[in-house]
């Protein structure tokens, strides 16, 4: 799970925003466990959940993933951002079921399933060492030929919150859905 980053557009640490009976971080971690995760690795300085601080800061999600590569055991890993609280276990299962090295939803680099082995770790390190836009999840996905699940089924689940306005709108949509 990616919970690092500066949260600069939000103005506060997104991982610590309240959600349900906890925070976005505890919610996403719980969802991964509910979806069958045997191990959850958190990117970012989160000692309370065994988070792995970035060795090199401000390298974006791909930089963080690259830094975690050597810690990931062989097998399928689901990478999720902390700021998509509407993700569903159904979507995570669909990604996990993809018979490919990498899968995501069309138009969205995350959530993503990666089948990690020595070759994938080497590629993650190589892409993570690039500069600018070439160090991105999109670049990794292009390099390995990614299976894209159709977006239509998952649009609501893929809402993220990058700004205070996004956060307010997301909360209002959840309240409306529960009352309507």
PDB file of C-alpha atoms in Angstrom:
ATOM      1  CA  UNK A   1       0.000   0.000   0.000  1.00  0.00           C
ATOM      2  CA  UNK A   2       1.273   3.461  -0.836  1.00  0.00           C
ATOM      3  CA  UNK A   3       0.727   5.840   2.060  1.00  0.00           C
ATOM      4  CA  UNK A   4       3.740   8.076   1.619  1.00  0.00           C
ATOM      5  CA  UNK A   5       3.861  11.300  -0.252  1.00  0.00           C
ATOM      6  CA  UNK A   6       3.556  14.900   0.746  1.00  0.00           C
ATOM      7  CA  UNK A   7      -0.230  15.311   0.440  1.00  0.00           C
ATOM      8  CA  UNK A   8       0.587  18.844  -0.709  1.00  0.00           C
ATOM      9  CA  UNK A   9      -2.671  19.434  -2.580  1.00  0.00           C
ATOM     10  CA  UNK A  10      -4.686  18.186   0.409  1.00  0.00           C
ATOM     11  CA  UNK A  11      -2.772  20.358   2.865  1.00  0.00           C
ATOM     12  CA  UNK A  12      -2.755  17.597   5.487  1.00  0.00           C
ATOM     13  CA  UNK A  13      -1.613  13.982   5.654  1.00  0.00           C
ATOM     14  CA  UNK A  14      -4.225  12.037   3.656  1.00  0.00           C
ATOM     15  CA  UNK A  15      -3.370   8.771   5.382  1.00  0.00           C
ATOM     16  CA  UNK A  16      -4.578  10.212   8.677  1.00  0.00           C
ATOM     17  CA  UNK A  17      -7.926  11.550   7.439  1.00  0.00           C
ATOM     18  CA  UNK A  18     -10.807   9.989   9.383  1.00  0.00           C
ATOM     19  CA  UNK A  19     -12.687   7.175   7.665  1.00  0.00           C
ATOM     20  CA  UNK A  20     -15.120   4.779   9.312  1.00  0.00           C
ATOM     21  CA  UNK A  21     -13.785   3.810  12.720  1.00  0.00           C
ATOM     22  CA  UNK A  22     -10.218   4.819  11.912  1.00  0.00           C
ATOM     23  CA  UNK A  23      -8.219   6.581   9.252  1.00  0.00           C
ATOM     24  CA  UNK A  24      -7.781   6.139   5.513  1.00  0.00           C
ATOM     25  CA  UNK A  25      -4.605   4.203   6.306  1.00  0.00           C
ATOM     26  CA  UNK A  26      -6.264   1.758   8.708  1.00  0.00           C
ATOM     27  CA  UNK A  27      -9.243   1.407   6.355  1.00  0.00           C
ATOM     28  CA  UNK A  28      -7.090   0.535   3.327  1.00  0.00           C
ATOM     29  CA  UNK A  29      -4.917  -1.822   5.348  1.00  0.00           C
ATOM     30  CA  UNK A  30      -8.038  -3.585   6.648  1.00  0.00           C
ATOM     31  CA  UNK A  31      -9.484  -3.837   3.142  1.00  0.00           C
ATOM     32  CA  UNK A  32      -6.336  -5.545   1.867  1.00  0.00           C
ATOM     33  CA  UNK A  33      -6.512  -8.025   4.729  1.00  0.00           C
ATOM     34  CA  UNK A  34     -10.234  -8.596   4.081  1.00  0.00           C
ATOM     35  CA  UNK A  35      -9.357  -9.255   0.422  1.00  0.00           C
ATOM     36  CA  UNK A  36      -6.986 -12.020   1.519  1.00  0.00           C
ATOM     37  CA  UNK A  37      -3.618 -10.295   1.826  1.00  0.00           C
ATOM     38  CA  UNK A  38      -1.194 -12.388   3.843  1.00  0.00           C
ATOM     39  CA  UNK A  39       1.179  -9.463   4.246  1.00  0.00           C
ATOM     40  CA  UNK A  40       0.640  -5.714   3.952  1.00  0.00           C
ATOM     41  CA  UNK A  41       3.654  -3.496   3.365  1.00  0.00           C
ATOM     42  CA  UNK A  42       3.075   0.208   3.884  1.00  0.00           C
ATOM     43  CA  UNK A  43       5.251   2.697   2.040  1.00  0.00           C
ATOM     44  CA  UNK A  44       6.004   5.713   4.161  1.00  0.00           C
ATOM     45  CA  UNK A  45       7.173   6.652   7.623  1.00  0.00           C
ATOM     46  CA  UNK A  46       4.377   4.894   9.521  1.00  0.00           C
ATOM     47  CA  UNK A  47       6.000   3.076  12.468  1.00  0.00           C
ATOM     48  CA  UNK A  48       2.604   2.270  14.019  1.00  0.00           C
ATOM     49  CA  UNK A  49       1.868  -0.086  11.068  1.00  0.00           C
ATOM     50  CA  UNK A  50       5.409  -1.155  10.223  1.00  0.00           C
ATOM     51  CA  UNK A  51       5.712   1.378   7.415  1.00  0.00           C
ATOM     52  CA  UNK A  52       8.899   1.542   5.384  1.00  0.00           C
ATOM     53  CA  UNK A  53      10.228   5.115   5.248  1.00  0.00           C
ATOM     54  CA  UNK A  54      11.396   6.355   1.870  1.00  0.00           C
ATOM     55  CA  UNK A  55      15.179   6.186   1.531  1.00  0.00           C
ATOM     56  CA  UNK A  56      14.858   8.848  -1.163  1.00  0.00           C
ATOM     57  CA  UNK A  57      11.998  11.299  -0.702  1.00  0.00           C
ATOM     58  CA  UNK A  58       9.805  12.912  -3.338  1.00  0.00           C
ATOM     59  CA  UNK A  59      10.221  10.222  -5.992  1.00  0.00           C
ATOM     60  CA  UNK A  60       6.504   9.573  -6.357  1.00  0.00           C
ATOM     61  CA  UNK A  61       4.662   6.268  -6.240  1.00  0.00           C
ATOM     62  CA  UNK A  62       7.088   4.538  -8.631  1.00  0.00           C
ATOM     63  CA  UNK A  63      10.077   5.665  -6.597  1.00  0.00           C
ATOM     64  CA  UNK A  64       8.444   4.340  -3.436  1.00  0.00           C
ATOM     65  CA  UNK A  65       7.550   1.040  -5.126  1.00  0.00           C
ATOM     66  CA  UNK A  66      11.105   0.712  -6.411  1.00  0.00           C
ATOM     67  CA  UNK A  67      12.447   1.229  -2.910  1.00  0.00           C
ATOM     68  CA  UNK A  68      10.141  -1.512  -1.597  1.00  0.00           C
ATOM     69  CA  UNK A  69      10.968  -4.018  -4.356  1.00  0.00           C
ATOM     70  CA  UNK A  70      13.597  -5.935  -2.410  1.00  0.00           C
ATOM     71  CA  UNK A  71      11.194  -6.347   0.547  1.00  0.00           C
ATOM     72  CA  UNK A  72       8.440  -7.935  -1.541  1.00  0.00           C
ATOM     73  CA  UNK A  73       8.369 -11.713  -1.647  1.00  0.00           C
ATOM     74  CA  UNK A  74       7.695 -13.561  -4.888  1.00  0.00           C
ATOM     75  CA  UNK A  75       4.040 -13.669  -5.875  1.00  0.00           C
ATOM     76  CA  UNK A  76       1.109 -11.412  -6.650  1.00  0.00           C
ATOM     77  CA  UNK A  77       1.004  -8.047  -4.891  1.00  0.00           C
ATOM     78  CA  UNK A  78      -1.859  -5.574  -4.987  1.00  0.00           C
ATOM     79  CA  UNK A  79      -0.663  -1.982  -4.817  1.00  0.00           C
ATOM     80  CA  UNK A  80      -3.263   0.512  -3.641  1.00  0.00           C
ATOM     81  CA  UNK A  81      -3.124   4.220  -2.877  1.00  0.00           C
ATOM     82  CA  UNK A  82      -4.247   5.340   0.553  1.00  0.00           C
ATOM     83  CA  UNK A  83      -6.625   7.938  -0.934  1.00  0.00           C
ATOM     84  CA  UNK A  84      -9.158   5.619  -2.630  1.00  0.00           C
ATOM     85  CA  UNK A  85     -11.406   4.588   0.260  1.00  0.00           C
ATOM     86  CA  UNK A  86     -14.213   3.323  -1.992  1.00  0.00           C
ATOM     87  CA  UNK A  87     -12.089   0.527  -3.451  1.00  0.00           C
ATOM     88  CA  UNK A  88     -13.866  -2.776  -3.148  1.00  0.00           C
ATOM     89  CA  UNK A  89     -12.621  -6.241  -2.390  1.00  0.00           C
ATOM     90  CA  UNK A  90     -14.356  -7.287  -5.646  1.00  0.00           C
ATOM     91  CA  UNK A  91     -12.006  -5.045  -7.622  1.00  0.00           C
ATOM     92  CA  UNK A  92      -8.977  -6.292  -5.700  1.00  0.00           C
ATOM     93  CA  UNK A  93     -10.024  -9.897  -6.385  1.00  0.00           C
ATOM     94  CA  UNK A  94     -10.500  -9.118 -10.088  1.00  0.00           C
ATOM     95  CA  UNK A  95      -6.994  -7.664 -10.260  1.00  0.00           C
ATOM     96  CA  UNK A  96      -5.555 -10.637  -8.372  1.00  0.00           C
ATOM     97  CA  UNK A  97      -7.265 -13.071 -10.749  1.00  0.00           C
ATOM     98  CA  UNK A  98      -5.650 -11.557 -13.847  1.00  0.00           C
ATOM     99  CA  UNK A  99      -3.343 -14.074 -15.487  1.00  0.00           C
ATOM    100  CA  UNK A 100      -0.589 -11.607 -16.336  1.00  0.00           C
ATOM    101  CA  UNK A 101       2.480  -9.920 -14.866  1.00  0.00           C
ATOM    102  CA  UNK A 102       0.585  -6.681 -14.254  1.00  0.00           C
ATOM    103  CA  UNK A 103      -3.055  -5.593 -14.211  1.00  0.00           C
ATOM    104  CA  UNK A 104      -4.863  -2.352 -13.503  1.00  0.00           C
ATOM    105  CA  UNK A 105      -8.086  -0.629 -14.521  1.00  0.00           C
ATOM    106  CA  UNK A 106      -7.997   1.235 -17.833  1.00  0.00           C
ATOM    107  CA  UNK A 107      -7.084   4.869 -17.325  1.00  0.00           C
ATOM    108  CA  UNK A 108      -5.895   4.301 -13.744  1.00  0.00           C
ATOM    109  CA  UNK A 109      -2.374   3.302 -12.740  1.00  0.00           C
ATOM    110  CA  UNK A 110      -3.638   2.296  -9.286  1.00  0.00           C
ATOM    111  CA  UNK A 111      -4.807  -0.001  -7.912  1.00  0.00           C
ATOM    112  CA  UNK A 112      -2.452  -2.414  -9.631  1.00  0.00           C
ATOM    113  CA  UNK A 113      -1.514  -6.062  -9.371  1.00  0.00           C
ATOM    114  CA  UNK A 114       2.124  -6.991  -9.933  1.00  0.00           C
ATOM    115  CA  UNK A 115       3.531 -10.499 -10.008  1.00  0.00           C
ATOM    116  CA  UNK A 116       6.856 -10.018  -8.300  1.00  0.00           C
ATOM    117  CA  UNK A 117       9.903 -12.134  -9.037  1.00  0.00           C
ATOM    118  CA  UNK A 118      13.582 -11.326  -9.574  1.00  0.00           C
ATOM    119  CA  UNK A 119      12.938 -10.019 -13.093  1.00  0.00           C
ATOM    120  CA  UNK A 120      10.108  -7.755 -11.915  1.00  0.00           C
ATOM    121  CA  UNK A 121      12.239  -6.462  -9.036  1.00  0.00           C
ATOM    122  CA  UNK A 122      15.015  -5.558 -11.485  1.00  0.00           C
ATOM    123  CA  UNK A 123      12.527  -3.739 -13.721  1.00  0.00           C
ATOM    124  CA  UNK A 124      11.018  -1.919 -10.725  1.00  0.00           C
ATOM    125  CA  UNK A 125      14.493  -0.724  -9.719  1.00  0.00           C
ATOM    126  CA  UNK A 126      15.305   0.331 -13.300  1.00  0.00           C
ATOM    127  CA  UNK A 127      12.090   2.322 -13.760  1.00  0.00           C
ATOM    128  CA  UNK A 128      12.419   3.779 -10.253  1.00  0.00           C
ATOM    129  CA  UNK A 129      15.899   5.066 -11.117  1.00  0.00           C
ATOM    130  CA  UNK A 130      14.660   7.042 -14.123  1.00  0.00           C
ATOM    131  CA  UNK A 131      14.058  10.780 -14.023  1.00  0.00           C
ATOM    132  CA  UNK A 132      10.882  12.802 -14.462  1.00  0.00           C
ATOM    133  CA  UNK A 133       7.875  11.239 -16.174  1.00  0.00           C
ATOM    134  CA  UNK A 134       9.909   8.178 -17.100  1.00  0.00           C
ATOM    135  CA  UNK A 135       9.869   7.269 -13.381  1.00  0.00           C
ATOM    136  CA  UNK A 136       6.185   6.467 -13.176  1.00  0.00           C
ATOM    137  CA  UNK A 137       3.746   3.636 -12.705  1.00  0.00           C
ATOM    138  CA  UNK A 138       2.561   4.300 -16.279  1.00  0.00           C
ATOM    139  CA  UNK A 139       6.113   3.730 -17.562  1.00  0.00           C
ATOM    140  CA  UNK A 140       6.407   0.468 -15.618  1.00  0.00           C
ATOM    141  CA  UNK A 141       3.048  -0.696 -16.935  1.00  0.00           C
ATOM    142  CA  UNK A 142       4.040   0.108 -20.523  1.00  0.00           C
ATOM    143  CA  UNK A 143       7.364  -1.709 -20.161  1.00  0.00           C
ATOM    144  CA  UNK A 144       5.728  -4.965 -19.067  1.00  0.00           C
ATOM    145  CA  UNK A 145       2.523  -4.989 -21.085  1.00  0.00           C
ATOM    146  CA  UNK A 146      -0.303  -4.549 -18.626  1.00  0.00           C
ATOM    147  CA  UNK A 147      -3.764  -6.105 -18.758  1.00  0.00           C
ATOM    148  CA  UNK A 148      -6.395  -3.381 -18.334  1.00  0.00           C
ATOM    149  CA  UNK A 149      -9.726  -4.219 -16.738  1.00  0.00           C
ATOM    150  CA  UNK A 150     -12.646  -2.217 -18.175  1.00  0.00           C
ATOM    151  CA  UNK A 151     -13.209   0.952 -16.160  1.00  0.00           C
ATOM    152  CA  UNK A 152     -17.006   1.209 -16.451  1.00  0.00           C
ATOM    153  CA  UNK A 153     -17.698  -1.356 -13.734  1.00  0.00           C
ATOM    154  CA  UNK A 154     -15.342   0.263 -11.236  1.00  0.00           C
ATOM    155  CA  UNK A 155     -15.782   4.044 -11.704  1.00  0.00           C
ATOM    156  CA  UNK A 156     -17.180   4.760  -8.242  1.00  0.00           C
ATOM    157  CA  UNK A 157     -14.551   2.593  -6.553  1.00  0.00           C
ATOM    158  CA  UNK A 158     -11.762   4.521  -8.295  1.00  0.00           C
ATOM    159  CA  UNK A 159     -12.584   7.934  -6.808  1.00  0.00           C
ATOM    160  CA  UNK A 160      -9.653   9.378  -4.965  1.00  0.00           C
ATOM    161  CA  UNK A 161      -9.241  12.507  -2.916  1.00  0.00           C
ATOM    162  CA  UNK A 162      -6.318  14.793  -3.637  1.00  0.00           C
ATOM    163  CA  UNK A 163      -7.729  18.122  -2.483  1.00  0.00           C
ATOM    164  CA  UNK A 164      -9.975  19.289   0.367  1.00  0.00           C
ATOM    165  CA  UNK A 165     -12.740  19.771  -2.235  1.00  0.00           C
ATOM    166  CA  UNK A 166     -12.329  16.155  -3.433  1.00  0.00           C
ATOM    167  CA  UNK A 167     -12.486  14.974   0.182  1.00  0.00           C
ATOM    168  CA  UNK A 168     -15.694  16.896   0.926  1.00  0.00           C
ATOM    169  CA  UNK A 169     -17.348  15.694  -2.295  1.00  0.00           C
ATOM    170  CA  UNK A 170     -16.368  12.080  -1.560  1.00  0.00           C
ATOM    171  CA  UNK A 171     -17.790  12.232   1.949  1.00  0.00           C
ATOM    172  CA  UNK A 172     -21.015  13.845   0.676  1.00  0.00           C
ATOM    173  CA  UNK A 173     -21.444  11.149  -1.983  1.00  0.00           C
ATOM    174  CA  UNK A 174     -21.074   8.429   0.649  1.00  0.00           C
ATOM    175  CA  UNK A 175     -23.649  10.130   2.903  1.00  0.00           C
ATOM    176  CA  UNK A 176     -26.068  10.490  -0.026  1.00  0.00           C
ATOM    177  CA  UNK A 177     -25.605   6.863  -1.054  1.00  0.00           C
ATOM    178  CA  UNK A 178     -26.361   5.681   2.490  1.00  0.00           C
ATOM    179  CA  UNK A 179     -29.467   7.839   2.837  1.00  0.00           C
ATOM    180  CA  UNK A 180     -30.826   7.294  -0.660  1.00  0.00           C
TER     181      UNK A 180
END
